[in-house]
Each structure stands twice: as structure tokens, then as C-alpha cells.
mmCIF file of C-alpha atoms in Angstrom:
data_model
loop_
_atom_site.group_PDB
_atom_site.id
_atom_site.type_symbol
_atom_site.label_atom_id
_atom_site.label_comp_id
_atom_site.label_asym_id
_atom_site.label_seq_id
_atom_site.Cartn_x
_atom_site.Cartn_y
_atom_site.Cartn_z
ATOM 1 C CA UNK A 17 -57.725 -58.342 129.907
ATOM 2 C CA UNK A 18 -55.777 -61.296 128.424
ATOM 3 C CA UNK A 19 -57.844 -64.557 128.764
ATOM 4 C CA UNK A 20 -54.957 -66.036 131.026
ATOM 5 C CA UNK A 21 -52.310 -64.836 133.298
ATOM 6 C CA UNK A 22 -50.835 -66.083 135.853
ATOM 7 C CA UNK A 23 -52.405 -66.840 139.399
ATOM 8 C CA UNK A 24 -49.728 -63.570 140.810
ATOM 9 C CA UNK A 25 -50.255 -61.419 138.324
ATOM 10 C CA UNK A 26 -53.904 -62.176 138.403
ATOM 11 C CA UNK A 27 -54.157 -60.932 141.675
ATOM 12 C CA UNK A 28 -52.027 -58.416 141.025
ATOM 13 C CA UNK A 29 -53.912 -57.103 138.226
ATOM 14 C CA UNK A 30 -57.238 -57.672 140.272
ATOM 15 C CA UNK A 31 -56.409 -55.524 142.362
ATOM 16 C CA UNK A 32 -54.846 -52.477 140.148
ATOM 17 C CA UNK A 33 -57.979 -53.136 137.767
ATOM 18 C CA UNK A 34 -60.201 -52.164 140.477
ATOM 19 C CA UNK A 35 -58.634 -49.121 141.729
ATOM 20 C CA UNK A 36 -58.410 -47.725 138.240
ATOM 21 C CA UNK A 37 -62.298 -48.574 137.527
ATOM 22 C CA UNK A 38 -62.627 -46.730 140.577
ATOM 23 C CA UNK A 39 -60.472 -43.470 139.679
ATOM 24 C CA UNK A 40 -58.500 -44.384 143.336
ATOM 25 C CA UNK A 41 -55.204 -43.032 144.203
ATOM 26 C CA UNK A 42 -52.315 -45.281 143.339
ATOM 27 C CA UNK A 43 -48.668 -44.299 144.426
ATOM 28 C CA UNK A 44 -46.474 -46.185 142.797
ATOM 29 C CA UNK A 45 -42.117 -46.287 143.960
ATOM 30 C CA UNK A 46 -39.055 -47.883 142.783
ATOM 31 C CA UNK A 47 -36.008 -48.558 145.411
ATOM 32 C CA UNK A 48 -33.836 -45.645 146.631
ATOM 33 C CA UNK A 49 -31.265 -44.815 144.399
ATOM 34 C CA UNK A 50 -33.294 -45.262 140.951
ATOM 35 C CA UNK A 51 -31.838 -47.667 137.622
ATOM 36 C CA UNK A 52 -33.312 -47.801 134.993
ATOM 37 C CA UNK A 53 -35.114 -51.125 136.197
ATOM 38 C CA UNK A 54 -36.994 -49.558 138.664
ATOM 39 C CA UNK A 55 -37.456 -46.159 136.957
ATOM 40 C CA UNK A 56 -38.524 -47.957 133.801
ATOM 41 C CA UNK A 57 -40.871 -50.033 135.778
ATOM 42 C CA UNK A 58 -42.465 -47.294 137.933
ATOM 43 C CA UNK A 59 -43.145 -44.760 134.465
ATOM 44 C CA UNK A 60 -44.332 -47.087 132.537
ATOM 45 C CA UNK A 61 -47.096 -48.891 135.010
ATOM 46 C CA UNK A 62 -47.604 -45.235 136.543
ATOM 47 C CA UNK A 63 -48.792 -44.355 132.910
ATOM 48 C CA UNK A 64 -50.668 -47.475 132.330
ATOM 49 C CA UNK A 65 -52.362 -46.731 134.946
ATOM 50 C CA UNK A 66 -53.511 -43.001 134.023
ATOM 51 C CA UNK A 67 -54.359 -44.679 130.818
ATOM 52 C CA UNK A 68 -56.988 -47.037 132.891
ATOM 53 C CA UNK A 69 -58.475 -44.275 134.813
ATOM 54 C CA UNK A 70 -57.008 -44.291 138.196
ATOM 55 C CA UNK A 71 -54.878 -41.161 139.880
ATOM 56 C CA UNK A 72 -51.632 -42.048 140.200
ATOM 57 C CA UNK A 73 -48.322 -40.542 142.151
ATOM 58 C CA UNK A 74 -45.108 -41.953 140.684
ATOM 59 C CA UNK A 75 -42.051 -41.581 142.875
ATOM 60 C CA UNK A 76 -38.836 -42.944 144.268
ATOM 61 C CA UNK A 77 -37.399 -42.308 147.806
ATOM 62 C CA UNK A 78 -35.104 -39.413 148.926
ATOM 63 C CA UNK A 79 -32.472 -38.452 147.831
ATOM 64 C CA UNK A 80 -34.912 -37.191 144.864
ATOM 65 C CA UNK A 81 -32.270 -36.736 142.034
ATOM 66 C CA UNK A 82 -32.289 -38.475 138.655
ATOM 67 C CA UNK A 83 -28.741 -39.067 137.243
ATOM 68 C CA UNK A 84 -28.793 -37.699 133.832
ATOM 69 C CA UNK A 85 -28.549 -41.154 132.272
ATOM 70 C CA UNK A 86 -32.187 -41.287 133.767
ATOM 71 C CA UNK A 87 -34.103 -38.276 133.135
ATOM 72 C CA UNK A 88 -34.642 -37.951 129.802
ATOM 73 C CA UNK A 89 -36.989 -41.070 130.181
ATOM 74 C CA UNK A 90 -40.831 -40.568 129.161
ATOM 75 C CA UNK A 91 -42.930 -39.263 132.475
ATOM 76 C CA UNK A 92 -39.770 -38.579 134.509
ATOM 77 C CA UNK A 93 -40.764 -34.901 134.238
ATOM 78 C CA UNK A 94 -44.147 -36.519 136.242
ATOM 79 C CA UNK A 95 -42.648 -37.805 139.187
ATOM 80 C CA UNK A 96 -43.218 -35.896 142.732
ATOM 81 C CA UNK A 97 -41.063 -35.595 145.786
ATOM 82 C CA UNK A 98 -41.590 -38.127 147.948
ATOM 83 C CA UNK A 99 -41.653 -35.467 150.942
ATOM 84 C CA UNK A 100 -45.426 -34.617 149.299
ATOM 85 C CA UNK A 101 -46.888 -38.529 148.925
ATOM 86 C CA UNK A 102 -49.821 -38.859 151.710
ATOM 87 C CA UNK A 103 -49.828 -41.482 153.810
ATOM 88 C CA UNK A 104 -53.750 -42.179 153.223
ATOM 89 C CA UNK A 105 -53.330 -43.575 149.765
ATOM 90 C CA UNK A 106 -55.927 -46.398 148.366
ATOM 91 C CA UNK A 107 -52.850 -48.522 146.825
ATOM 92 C CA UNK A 108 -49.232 -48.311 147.296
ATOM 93 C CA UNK A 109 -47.173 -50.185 144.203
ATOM 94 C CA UNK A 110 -43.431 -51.242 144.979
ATOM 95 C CA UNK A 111 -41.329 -51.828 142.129
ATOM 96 C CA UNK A 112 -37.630 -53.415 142.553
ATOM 97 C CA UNK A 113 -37.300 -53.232 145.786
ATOM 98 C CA UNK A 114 -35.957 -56.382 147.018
ATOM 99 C CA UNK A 115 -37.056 -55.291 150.814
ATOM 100 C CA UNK A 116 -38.767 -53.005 152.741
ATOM 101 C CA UNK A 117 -35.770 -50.934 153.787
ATOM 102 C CA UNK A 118 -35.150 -49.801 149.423
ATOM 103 C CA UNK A 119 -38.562 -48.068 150.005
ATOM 104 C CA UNK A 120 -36.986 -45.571 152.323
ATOM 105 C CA UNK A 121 -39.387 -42.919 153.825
ATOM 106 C CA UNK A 122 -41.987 -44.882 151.793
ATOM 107 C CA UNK A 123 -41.648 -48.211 153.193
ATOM 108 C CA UNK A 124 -45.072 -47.065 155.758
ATOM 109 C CA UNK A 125 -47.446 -47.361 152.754
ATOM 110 C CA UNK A 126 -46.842 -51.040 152.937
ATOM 111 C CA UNK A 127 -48.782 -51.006 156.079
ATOM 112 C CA UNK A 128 -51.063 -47.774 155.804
ATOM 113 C CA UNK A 129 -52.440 -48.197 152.249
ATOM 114 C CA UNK A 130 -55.542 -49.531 151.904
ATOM 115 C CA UNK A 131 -53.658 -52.140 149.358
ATOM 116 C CA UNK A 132 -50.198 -52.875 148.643
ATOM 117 C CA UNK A 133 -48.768 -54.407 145.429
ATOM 118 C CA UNK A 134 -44.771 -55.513 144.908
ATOM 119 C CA UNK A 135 -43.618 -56.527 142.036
ATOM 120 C CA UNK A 136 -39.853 -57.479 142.003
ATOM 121 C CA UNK A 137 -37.758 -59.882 140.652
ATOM 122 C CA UNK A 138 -34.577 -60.653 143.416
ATOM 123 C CA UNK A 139 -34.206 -63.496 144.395
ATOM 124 C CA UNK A 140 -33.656 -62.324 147.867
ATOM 125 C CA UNK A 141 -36.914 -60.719 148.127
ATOM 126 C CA UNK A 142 -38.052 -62.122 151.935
ATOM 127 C CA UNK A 143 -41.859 -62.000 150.731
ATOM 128 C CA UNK A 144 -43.366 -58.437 151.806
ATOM 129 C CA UNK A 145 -46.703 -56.099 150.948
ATOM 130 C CA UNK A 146 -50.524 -57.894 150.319
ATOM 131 C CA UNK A 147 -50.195 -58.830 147.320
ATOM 132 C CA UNK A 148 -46.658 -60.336 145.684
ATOM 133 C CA UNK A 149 -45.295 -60.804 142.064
ATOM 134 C CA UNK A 150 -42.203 -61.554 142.555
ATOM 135 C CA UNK A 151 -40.290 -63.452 139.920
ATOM 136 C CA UNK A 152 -36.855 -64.028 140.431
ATOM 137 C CA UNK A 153 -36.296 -66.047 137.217
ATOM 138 C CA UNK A 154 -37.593 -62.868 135.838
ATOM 139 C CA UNK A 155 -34.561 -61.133 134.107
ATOM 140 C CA UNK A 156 -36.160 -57.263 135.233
ATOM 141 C CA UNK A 157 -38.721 -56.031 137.090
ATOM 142 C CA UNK A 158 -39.576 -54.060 133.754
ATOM 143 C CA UNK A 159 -40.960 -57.632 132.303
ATOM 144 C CA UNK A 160 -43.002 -58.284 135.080
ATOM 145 C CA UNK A 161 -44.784 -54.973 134.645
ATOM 146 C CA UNK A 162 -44.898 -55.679 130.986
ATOM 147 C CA UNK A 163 -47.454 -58.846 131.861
ATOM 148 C CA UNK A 164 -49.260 -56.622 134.042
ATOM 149 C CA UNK A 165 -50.313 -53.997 131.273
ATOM 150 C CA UNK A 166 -50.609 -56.815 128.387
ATOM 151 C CA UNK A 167 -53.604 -58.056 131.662
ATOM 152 C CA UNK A 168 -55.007 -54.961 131.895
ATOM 153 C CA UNK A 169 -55.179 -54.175 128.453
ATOM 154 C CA UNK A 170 -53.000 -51.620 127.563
ATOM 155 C CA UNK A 171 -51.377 -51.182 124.453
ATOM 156 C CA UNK A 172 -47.360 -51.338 124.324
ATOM 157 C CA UNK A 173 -46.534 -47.963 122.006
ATOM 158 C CA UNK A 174 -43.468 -46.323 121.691
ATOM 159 C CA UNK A 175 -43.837 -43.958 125.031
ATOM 160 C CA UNK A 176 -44.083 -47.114 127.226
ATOM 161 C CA UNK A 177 -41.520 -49.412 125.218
ATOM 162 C CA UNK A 178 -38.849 -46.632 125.686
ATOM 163 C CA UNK A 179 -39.164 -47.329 129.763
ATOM 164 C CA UNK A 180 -39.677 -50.768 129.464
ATOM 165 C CA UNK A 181 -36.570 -51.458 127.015
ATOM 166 C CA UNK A 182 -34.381 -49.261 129.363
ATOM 167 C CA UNK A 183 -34.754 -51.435 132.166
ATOM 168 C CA UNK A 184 -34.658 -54.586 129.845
ATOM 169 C CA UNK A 185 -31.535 -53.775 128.759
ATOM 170 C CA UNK A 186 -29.661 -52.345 131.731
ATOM 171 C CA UNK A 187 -30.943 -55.275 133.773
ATOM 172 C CA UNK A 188 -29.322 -57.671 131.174
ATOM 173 C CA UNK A 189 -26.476 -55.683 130.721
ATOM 174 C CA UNK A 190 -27.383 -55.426 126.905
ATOM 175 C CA UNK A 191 -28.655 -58.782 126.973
ATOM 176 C CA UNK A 192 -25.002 -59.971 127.807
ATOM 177 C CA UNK A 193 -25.735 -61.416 131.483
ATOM 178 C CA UNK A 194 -27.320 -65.021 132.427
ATOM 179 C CA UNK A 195 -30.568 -63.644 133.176
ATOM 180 C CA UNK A 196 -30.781 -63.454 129.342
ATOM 181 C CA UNK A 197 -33.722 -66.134 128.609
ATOM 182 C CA UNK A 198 -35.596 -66.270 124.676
ATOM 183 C CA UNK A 199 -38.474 -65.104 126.522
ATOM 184 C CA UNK A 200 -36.549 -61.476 127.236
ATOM 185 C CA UNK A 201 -35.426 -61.070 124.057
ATOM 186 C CA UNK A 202 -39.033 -62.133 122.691
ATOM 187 C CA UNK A 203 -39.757 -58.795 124.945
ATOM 188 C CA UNK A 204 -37.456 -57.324 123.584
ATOM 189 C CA UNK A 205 -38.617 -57.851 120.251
ATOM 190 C CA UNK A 206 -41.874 -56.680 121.113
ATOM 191 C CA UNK A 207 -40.684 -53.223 121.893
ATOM 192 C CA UNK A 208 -38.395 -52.671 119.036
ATOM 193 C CA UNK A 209 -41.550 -53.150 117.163
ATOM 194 C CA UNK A 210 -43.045 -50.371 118.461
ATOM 195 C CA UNK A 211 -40.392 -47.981 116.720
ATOM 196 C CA UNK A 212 -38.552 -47.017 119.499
ATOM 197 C CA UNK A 213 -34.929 -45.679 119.027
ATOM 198 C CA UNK A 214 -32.991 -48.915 120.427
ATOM 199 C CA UNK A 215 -29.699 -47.213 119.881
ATOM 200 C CA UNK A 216 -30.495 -43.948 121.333
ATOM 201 C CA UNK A 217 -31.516 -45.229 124.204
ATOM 202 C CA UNK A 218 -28.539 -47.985 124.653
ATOM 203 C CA UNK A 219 -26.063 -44.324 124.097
ATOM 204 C CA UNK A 220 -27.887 -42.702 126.501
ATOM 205 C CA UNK A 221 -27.887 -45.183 128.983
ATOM 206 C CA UNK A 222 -24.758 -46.653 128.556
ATOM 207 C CA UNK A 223 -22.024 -44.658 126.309
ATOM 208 C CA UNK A 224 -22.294 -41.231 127.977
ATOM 209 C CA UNK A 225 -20.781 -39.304 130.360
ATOM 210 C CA UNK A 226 -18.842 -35.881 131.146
ATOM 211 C CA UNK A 227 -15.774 -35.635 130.509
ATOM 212 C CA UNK A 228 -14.549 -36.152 134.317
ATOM 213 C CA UNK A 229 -15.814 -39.586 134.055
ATOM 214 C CA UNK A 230 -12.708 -40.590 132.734
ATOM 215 C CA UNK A 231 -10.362 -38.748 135.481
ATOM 216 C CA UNK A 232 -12.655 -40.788 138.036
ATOM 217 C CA UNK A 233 -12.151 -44.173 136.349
ATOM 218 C CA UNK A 234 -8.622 -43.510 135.997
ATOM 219 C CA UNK A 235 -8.463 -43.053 139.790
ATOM 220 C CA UNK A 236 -10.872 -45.463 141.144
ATOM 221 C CA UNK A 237 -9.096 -48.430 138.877
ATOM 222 C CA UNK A 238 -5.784 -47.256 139.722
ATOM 223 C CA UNK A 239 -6.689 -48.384 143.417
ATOM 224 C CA UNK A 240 -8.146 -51.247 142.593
ATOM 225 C CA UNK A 241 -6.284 -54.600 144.366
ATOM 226 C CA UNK A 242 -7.171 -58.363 142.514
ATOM 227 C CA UNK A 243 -6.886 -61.433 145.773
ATOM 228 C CA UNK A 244 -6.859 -64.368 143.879
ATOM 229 C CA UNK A 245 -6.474 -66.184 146.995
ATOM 230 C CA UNK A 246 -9.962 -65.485 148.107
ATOM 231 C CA UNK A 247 -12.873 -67.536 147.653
ATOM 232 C CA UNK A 248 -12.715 -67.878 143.752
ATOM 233 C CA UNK A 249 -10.700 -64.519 143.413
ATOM 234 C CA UNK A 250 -11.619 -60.587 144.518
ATOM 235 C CA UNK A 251 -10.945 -57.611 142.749
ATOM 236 C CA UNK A 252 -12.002 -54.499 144.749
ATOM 237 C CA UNK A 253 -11.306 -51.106 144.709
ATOM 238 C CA UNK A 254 -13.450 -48.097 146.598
ATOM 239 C CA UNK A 255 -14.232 -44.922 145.826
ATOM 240 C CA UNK A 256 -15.842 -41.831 147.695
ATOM 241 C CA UNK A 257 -18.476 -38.801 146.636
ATOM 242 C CA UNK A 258 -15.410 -36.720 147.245
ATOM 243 C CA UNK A 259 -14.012 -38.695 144.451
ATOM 244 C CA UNK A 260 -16.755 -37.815 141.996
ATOM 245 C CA UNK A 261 -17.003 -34.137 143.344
ATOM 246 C CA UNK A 262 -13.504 -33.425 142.997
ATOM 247 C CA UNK A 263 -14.004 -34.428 139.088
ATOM 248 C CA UNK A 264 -17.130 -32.383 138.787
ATOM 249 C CA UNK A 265 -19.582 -35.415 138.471
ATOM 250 C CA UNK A 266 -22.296 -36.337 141.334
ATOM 251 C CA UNK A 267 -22.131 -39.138 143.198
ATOM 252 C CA UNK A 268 -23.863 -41.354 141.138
ATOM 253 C CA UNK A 269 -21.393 -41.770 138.805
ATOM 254 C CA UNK A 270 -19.844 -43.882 141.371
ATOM 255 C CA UNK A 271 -22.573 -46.843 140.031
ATOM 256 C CA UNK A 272 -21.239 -47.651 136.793
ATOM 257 C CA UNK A 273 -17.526 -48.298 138.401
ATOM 258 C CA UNK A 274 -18.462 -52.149 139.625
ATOM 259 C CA UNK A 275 -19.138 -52.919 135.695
ATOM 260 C CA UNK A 276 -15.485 -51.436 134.796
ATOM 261 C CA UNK A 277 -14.001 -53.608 137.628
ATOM 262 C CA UNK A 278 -15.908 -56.816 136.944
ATOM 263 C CA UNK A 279 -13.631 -57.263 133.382
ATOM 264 C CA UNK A 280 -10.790 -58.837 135.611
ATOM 265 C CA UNK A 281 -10.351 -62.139 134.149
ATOM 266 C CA UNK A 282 -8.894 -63.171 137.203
ATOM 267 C CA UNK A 283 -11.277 -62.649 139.839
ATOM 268 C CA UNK A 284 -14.629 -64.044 139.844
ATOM 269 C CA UNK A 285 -15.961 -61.709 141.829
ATOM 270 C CA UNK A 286 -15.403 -57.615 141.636
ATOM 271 C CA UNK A 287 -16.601 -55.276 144.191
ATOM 272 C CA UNK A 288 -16.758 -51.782 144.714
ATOM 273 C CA UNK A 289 -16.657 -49.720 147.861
ATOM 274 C CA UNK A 290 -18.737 -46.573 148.326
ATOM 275 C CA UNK A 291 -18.290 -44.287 150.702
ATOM 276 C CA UNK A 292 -21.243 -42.261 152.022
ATOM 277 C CA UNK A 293 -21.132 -39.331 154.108
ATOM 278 C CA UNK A 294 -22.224 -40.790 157.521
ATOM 279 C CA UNK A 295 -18.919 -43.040 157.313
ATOM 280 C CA UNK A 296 -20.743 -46.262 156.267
ATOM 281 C CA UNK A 297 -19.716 -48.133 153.038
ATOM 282 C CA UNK A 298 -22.182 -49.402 150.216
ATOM 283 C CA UNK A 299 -20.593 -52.593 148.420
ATOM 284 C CA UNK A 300 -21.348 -53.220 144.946
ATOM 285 C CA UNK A 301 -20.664 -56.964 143.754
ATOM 286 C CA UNK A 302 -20.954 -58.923 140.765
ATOM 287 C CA UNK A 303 -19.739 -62.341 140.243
ATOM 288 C CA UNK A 304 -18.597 -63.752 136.317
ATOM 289 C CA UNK A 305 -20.595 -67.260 137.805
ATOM 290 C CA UNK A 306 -18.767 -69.156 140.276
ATOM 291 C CA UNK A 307 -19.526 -67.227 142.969
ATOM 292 C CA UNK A 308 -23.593 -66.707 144.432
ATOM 293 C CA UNK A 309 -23.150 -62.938 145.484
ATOM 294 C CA UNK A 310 -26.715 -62.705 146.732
ATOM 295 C CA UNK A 311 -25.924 -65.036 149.490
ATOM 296 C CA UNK A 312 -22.827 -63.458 150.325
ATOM 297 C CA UNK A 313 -25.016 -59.910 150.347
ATOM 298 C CA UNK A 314 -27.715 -61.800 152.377
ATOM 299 C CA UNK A 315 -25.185 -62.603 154.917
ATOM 300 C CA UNK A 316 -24.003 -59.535 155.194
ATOM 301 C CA UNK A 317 -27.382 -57.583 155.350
ATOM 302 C CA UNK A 318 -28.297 -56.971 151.857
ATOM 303 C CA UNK A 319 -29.506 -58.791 148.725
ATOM 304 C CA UNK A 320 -30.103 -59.144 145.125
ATOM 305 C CA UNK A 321 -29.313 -61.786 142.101
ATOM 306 C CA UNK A 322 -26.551 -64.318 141.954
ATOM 307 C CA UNK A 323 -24.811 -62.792 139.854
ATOM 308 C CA UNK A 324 -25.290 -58.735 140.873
ATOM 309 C CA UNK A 325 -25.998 -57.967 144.946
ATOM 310 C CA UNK A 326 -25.522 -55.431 147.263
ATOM 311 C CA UNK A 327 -25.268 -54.344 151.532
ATOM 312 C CA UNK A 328 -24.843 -51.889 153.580
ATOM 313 C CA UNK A 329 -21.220 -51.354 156.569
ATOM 314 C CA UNK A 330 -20.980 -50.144 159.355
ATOM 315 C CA UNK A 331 -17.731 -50.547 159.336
ATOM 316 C CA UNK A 332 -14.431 -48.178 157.848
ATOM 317 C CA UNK A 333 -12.936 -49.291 154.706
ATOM 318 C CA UNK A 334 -10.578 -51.894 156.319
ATOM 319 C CA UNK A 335 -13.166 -53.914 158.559
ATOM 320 C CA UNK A 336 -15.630 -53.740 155.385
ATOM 321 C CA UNK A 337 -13.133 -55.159 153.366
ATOM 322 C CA UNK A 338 -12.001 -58.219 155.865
ATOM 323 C CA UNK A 339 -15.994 -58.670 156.581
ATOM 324 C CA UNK A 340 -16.432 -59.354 152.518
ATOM 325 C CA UNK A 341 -13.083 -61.509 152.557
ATOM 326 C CA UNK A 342 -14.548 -63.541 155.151
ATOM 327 C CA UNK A 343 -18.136 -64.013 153.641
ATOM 328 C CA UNK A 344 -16.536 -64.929 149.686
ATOM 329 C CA UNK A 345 -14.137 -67.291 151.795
ATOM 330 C CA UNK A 346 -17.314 -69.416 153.333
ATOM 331 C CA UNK A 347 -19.041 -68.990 149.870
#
């Protein structure tokens, strides 16, 4: 181990050193709904891990689908159902999840493990598991988990760069967003000098998709409505898994929209709709700086960064939309 760290990641490490000296059982999850953040996160301390000596389970929480933009990262061909984790595990790991309720079915090892570890980076992160590294200067969880293997000793090569460079750079948006610090692209640095394919991965991640991707866009931005009169401006638009399905794409292609919408010079604040099959509505938001969208999602049930934040409505598409009017109007 490094000769310093940090008291959290200390005690982080502590306790992941330990159960690896003692070849225990370590599940280890990222949020529902997998980016790259948490995926990167979960493959790359999962394997650092292995590497140490401890079992390890690396998962994520139903639905248990990668999107294609996904899978092709090292390990994901290691990762098990979540419907086959035990409950009786020596150390549960959660990785991005900025509460609880992102672990899904999962969320129980929190309480039934004989440790718990979280390592996050949102700012709205209410303080949860034993032990907590939560950063949320941090600009991706991926970094975070970065510290943790340079404590316990492993070597950064090119199988463990590609995951953590994935969730570096989706995090950042390619190092365009204000989470961008010299200390990420120091990181960043790091792992380019490992050899890894910086370009293939940015393509993979970020400039492909079938060709129905651009029928959806075409749709989804075709309903989109810009209220400059709210707080400092809205432009929203929603979209459906119908949507996607009619275009022969699954549903999470409906994750990438928010990005498209948040160009509107206009509007400091884009949002996208999603609607799920129970009738409930997953917002998207991200905000060009003016506006705090964690507290609005914090408000409204949900969470994440100032600039990038999320919930969860009950209500149809019209009351979810006067709901988020409301909130950006206080904010």
C-alpha cells in the first residue's frame, strides 16, 4: 500500500485489504441502470480485487441488460445476475449509487453483509453503508476507485485503464463539463499511459449507434418545447420505450437524448421525460451553470451533481412537467 491515503479511503481500503487477505466474498454493484461510471467502477475494483485474493461477485441491479455502448468493456462478460447474489456475503461494495434506492434488489446487503463499503461521488449522497468514500468534488466515481487500487497496490495496466477511462470520460463528458479539475486529467494521463486505445473507446462510447438512432432523435427533438420564462429557461421534451421500440433500438437509447437537448443556448436547463411502463416518468436534467439541478432533483425525490440530476413521478406527463416548472421557478 501507498505510504499515505486519505483517512476514507484508508478505511476503505482497511477494510477491502482484509477481506482479500482472507480470500472472503466481496459483491461488489453499481446503481440500476449501469453508465459507464458505475460499470467502469464496479469491473475495474471487482478485478482488483481477484488480483488481491478475495472472491468477488460483480453486478448491477435488475433489469440485467448492458446497452451495447457498455458491453464490450473488460470483465463485463464476468458479471452475474443479481437474482443469484446471496444475501450472506462477507462485504457488499456500492459504487455510484447516490442512495440506497439505485441499489435496487441489492440495497439489503447494506444491512446483511458482514461489511459494507460505498464509494460515490454525488453530492446528494445522504451518507449510507459502514464505511463511506464519498467525494463529491470527485469528478467520477471511477477516480475514487482509482485511489483505492493505487492503496492496495495494484498496478494500473491497460485491462483496468480501459474501465477506468470510460467512466472518466463519460462522467466529464470528454472532459468538457465543470467537474473537469488538473487532477482528472492527471488521471487521465495516467491511463493513456498504459496504452489503452483512447479513441476507440471515446467511438464506442460516444459516436455509435444503429441506424434508428437518428429516426428517434428526429422525433424526440421535434417535440421538444424551450420556456424561457422559467427559472433561468427550460427546454424539455419526453420520450417513451415505445418510442425507441418503434425505431428498433431498446430503451436505453432514450439516455443519451438529455445531452442532444442540453445544446439550447437558450435554456439553462434541459430535461428529458421518460416514460416507463408502470406510467411513472424518469426526468433527466442538466443545467449549462446557472441553475443547481441536484437541489431541484432533491426536492423532487431524487439527486445527483449540480450540474447533471435525476427523480422519479408519479405523476402523467402534464403534472410532471408543472411539478419541474414549479421546483426551477423556486430555484
Amino acid at each position: 500500500m501507498t505510504a499515505t491515503v486519505s483517512t476514507p479511503v484508508a478505511a476503505a481500503v482497511q477494510v477491502l485489504a482484509e477481506a482479500a487477505a482472507a480470500g472472503a466474498t466481496v459483491v461488489l454493484s453499481g446503481h440500476v441502470q449501469p453508465d459507464a461510471d458505475a460499470l467502469g467502477s464496479t469491473l475495474a475494483l471487482a478485478e482488483g480485487l481477484r488480483r488481491r485474493g478475495a472472491r468477488v461477485v460483480a453486478t448491477f441491479p435488475a433489469p440485467f441488460t448492458l446497452p451495447a455502448s457498455l458491453g464490450w468493456l473488460p470483465g463485463a462478460d464476468q458479471l452475474t445476475d443479481p437474482a443469484t447474489v446471496p444475501g450472506d456475503v462477507d462485504v457488499f461494495v456500492s459504487l455510484d449509487a447516490a442512495s440506497p434506492g439505485r441499489l435496487g434488489e441489492l440495497a439489503p446487503l447494506l444491512e446483511t453483509a458482514g461489511r459494507s463499503v460505498v464509494v460515490d461521488h454525488h453530492a446528494s449522497n445522504p451518507g449510507f453503508g459502514e464505511v463511506r468514500l464519498v467525494d463529491p468534488h470527485g469528478a467520477a466515481t471511477v477516480a475514487l476507485v482509482a485511489d483505492l487500487l493505487d492503496a492496495l497496490g495494484v498496478e494500473l495496466d491497460q485491462q483496468l485503464a480501459a474501465c477506468l477511462y470510460a467512466g472518466l470520460s463519460a462522467d466529464t463528458g470528454s472532459f468538457r463539463f465543470g467537474n473537469t479539475s488538473p487532477g482528472t486529467h492527471e488521471l487521465a494521463a495516467r491511463l493513456l499511459r498504459t496504452g489503452i486505445d483512447h479513441a476507440a473507446i471515446s467511438r464506442r462510447l460516444f459516436d455509435t449507434a444503429p441506424f434508428g438512432w437518428l429516426g428517434l432523435l428526429s422525433q424526440v427533438t421535434g417535440r421538444a418545447r424551450l420556456e424561457t420564462g422559467v427559472g433561468a429557461g427550460l427546454v424539455w421534451t419526453w420520450a417513451t420505450a415505445a418510442d425507441a421500440q418503434e425505431h428498433g433500438l431498446p430503451a436505453d437509447q432514450l439516455e443519451a437524448l438529455v445531452d442532444v437537448v442540453r445544446a439550447t443556448a437558450e435554456a439553462d436547463v434541459a430535461a428529458v421525460l421518460k416514460g416507463q411502463d408502470d406510467g411513472t416518468w424518469v426526468v433527466s436534467m442538466r443545467s449549462r451553470g446557472a441553475t443547481d439541478v441536484s437541489r431541484v432533483a432533491i426536492a423532487l425525490g431524487g439527486g445527483g451533481h449540480r450540474a447533471a440530476a435525476g427523480y422519479s413521478s408519479a405523476y402523467d406527463l402534464e403534472g410532471t412537467v408543472a411539478q419541474l416548472r414549479a421546483e426551477l421557478g423556486r430555484a
